[in-house]
Amino acid sequence: MSFFSGSPSPNDIDNWVCVLEANTDLEVEMAQNYLSNLKIPSNILSKRDSAYSLNVGEMALVYLYVPVEFEKKARKALAKLEHEEPDFSYDEENNGDTGDQGKED
């Protein structure tokens, strides 16, 4: 059952395009930080109803917008981020030990 007549959609904002839609601020903020590191400007539009502290459903949508001229670059970067596996490797020879443990100053 939907409380709205249609599915909620991002607002149309002149010269900006929505590149990410999520239910948590954290997810969108992490994506915004990633784009920022790539020098891609972005803004967040949150439609979350903070009075109810919801993070699922139609009353909890958060959108990430970029300028139209950065849309292709932003979508490519976000797709790459989503499909890459994080590198949790460490120095296996030392079992991750940096050699600093147990040393006295």
PDB file of C-alpha atoms in Angstrom, residues 20-88:
ATOM      1  CA  LEU A  20      21.664   8.274  -6.157  1.00  0.00           C
ATOM      2  CA  GLU A  21      18.560   7.475  -4.124  1.00  0.00           C
ATOM      3  CA  ALA A  22      18.815   5.723  -0.754  1.00  0.00           C
ATOM      4  CA  ASN A  23      16.999   5.248   2.543  1.00  0.00           C
ATOM      5  CA  THR A  24      19.815   6.293   4.838  1.00  0.00           C
ATOM      6  CA  ASP A  25      21.683   9.560   5.189  1.00  0.00           C
ATOM      7  CA  LEU A  26      24.886   7.649   5.853  1.00  0.00           C
ATOM      8  CA  GLU A  27      24.867   5.865   2.501  1.00  0.00           C
ATOM      9  CA  VAL A  28      24.306   9.107   0.601  1.00  0.00           C
ATOM     10  CA  GLU A  29      26.875  11.018   2.677  1.00  0.00           C
ATOM     11  CA  MET A  30      29.486   8.331   1.987  1.00  0.00           C
ATOM     12  CA  ALA A  31      28.764   8.582  -1.745  1.00  0.00           C
ATOM     13  CA  GLN A  32      28.968  12.378  -1.520  1.00  0.00           C
ATOM     14  CA  ASN A  33      32.370  12.143   0.180  1.00  0.00           C
ATOM     15  CA  TYR A  34      33.580   9.733  -2.494  1.00  0.00           C
ATOM     16  CA  LEU A  35      32.489  12.120  -5.252  1.00  0.00           C
ATOM     17  CA  SER A  36      34.075  15.015  -3.387  1.00  0.00           C
ATOM     18  CA  ASN A  37      37.407  13.163  -3.401  1.00  0.00           C
ATOM     19  CA  LEU A  38      37.028  12.915  -7.183  1.00  0.00           C
ATOM     20  CA  LYS A  39      36.347  16.680  -7.381  1.00  0.00           C
ATOM     21  CA  ILE A  40      32.705  16.122  -8.376  1.00  0.00           C
ATOM     22  CA  PRO A  41      30.405  18.661  -6.684  1.00  0.00           C
ATOM     23  CA  SER A  42      27.197  17.326  -5.163  1.00  0.00           C
ATOM     24  CA  ASN A  43      24.327  18.184  -2.838  1.00  0.00           C
ATOM     25  CA  ILE A  44      22.022  16.066  -0.708  1.00  0.00           C
ATOM     26  CA  LEU A  45      18.253  16.437  -0.621  1.00  0.00           C
ATOM     27  CA  SER A  46      16.704  14.529   2.264  1.00  0.00           C
ATOM     28  CA  LYS A  47      12.997  13.789   2.351  1.00  0.00           C
ATOM     29  CA  ARG A  48      13.321  11.800   5.576  1.00  0.00           C
ATOM     30  CA  ASP A  49      10.700  12.542   8.173  1.00  0.00           C
ATOM     31  CA  SER A  50      13.004  13.042  11.136  1.00  0.00           C
ATOM     32  CA  ALA A  51      10.064  13.305  13.533  1.00  0.00           C
ATOM     33  CA  TYR A  52       9.484   9.578  13.090  1.00  0.00           C
ATOM     34  CA  SER A  53      13.140   8.607  12.587  1.00  0.00           C
ATOM     35  CA  LEU A  54      12.227   6.373   9.659  1.00  0.00           C
ATOM     36  CA  ASN A  55      14.855   4.853   7.410  1.00  0.00           C
ATOM     37  CA  VAL A  56      12.746   2.612   5.184  1.00  0.00           C
ATOM     38  CA  GLY A  57       9.920   3.256   2.809  1.00  0.00           C
ATOM     39  CA  GLU A  58       8.611   6.264   0.982  1.00  0.00           C
ATOM     40  CA  MET A  59       8.933   8.640   3.933  1.00  0.00           C
ATOM     41  CA  ALA A  60      12.677   8.093   4.244  1.00  0.00           C
ATOM     42  CA  LEU A  61      14.213   8.857   0.873  1.00  0.00           C
ATOM     43  CA  VAL A  62      17.499  10.715   0.531  1.00  0.00           C
ATOM     44  CA  TYR A  63      18.794  11.902  -2.845  1.00  0.00           C
ATOM     45  CA  LEU A  64      22.241  12.869  -4.116  1.00  0.00           C
ATOM     46  CA  TYR A  65      22.380  15.492  -6.856  1.00  0.00           C
ATOM     47  CA  VAL A  66      25.246  16.571  -9.100  1.00  0.00           C
ATOM     48  CA  PRO A  67      25.426  19.341 -11.714  1.00  0.00           C
ATOM     49  CA  VAL A  68      24.244  18.139 -15.128  1.00  0.00           C
ATOM     50  CA  GLU A  69      27.737  18.469 -16.618  1.00  0.00           C
ATOM     51  CA  PHE A  70      29.097  15.994 -14.017  1.00  0.00           C
ATOM     52  CA  GLU A  71      26.317  13.391 -14.375  1.00  0.00           C
ATOM     53  CA  LYS A  72      28.189  10.912 -16.576  1.00  0.00           C
ATOM     54  CA  LYS A  73      31.369  11.075 -14.482  1.00  0.00           C
ATOM     55  CA  ALA A  74      29.401  10.747 -11.210  1.00  0.00           C
ATOM     56  CA  ARG A  75      27.331   7.774 -12.395  1.00  0.00           C
ATOM     57  CA  LYS A  76      30.472   6.006 -13.631  1.00  0.00           C
ATOM     58  CA  ALA A  77      32.270   6.642 -10.324  1.00  0.00           C
ATOM     59  CA  LEU A  78      29.325   5.434  -8.235  1.00  0.00           C
ATOM     60  CA  ALA A  79      28.917   2.314 -10.383  1.00  0.00           C
ATOM     61  CA  LYS A  80      32.613   1.563  -9.972  1.00  0.00           C
ATOM     62  CA  LEU A  81      32.348   2.075  -6.212  1.00  0.00           C
ATOM     63  CA  GLU A  82      29.348  -0.246  -5.985  1.00  0.00           C
ATOM     64  CA  HIS A  83      30.955  -3.076  -7.949  1.00  0.00           C
ATOM     65  CA  GLU A  84      34.481  -2.940  -6.555  1.00  0.00           C
ATOM     66  CA  GLU A  85      35.406  -5.129  -3.633  1.00  0.00           C
ATOM     67  CA  PRO A  86      37.263  -3.353  -0.843  1.00  0.00           C
ATOM     68  CA  ASP A  87      40.911  -4.242  -0.374  1.00  0.00           C
ATOM     69  CA  PHE A  88      41.365  -5.574   3.149  1.00  0.00           C
TER      70      PHE A  88
END
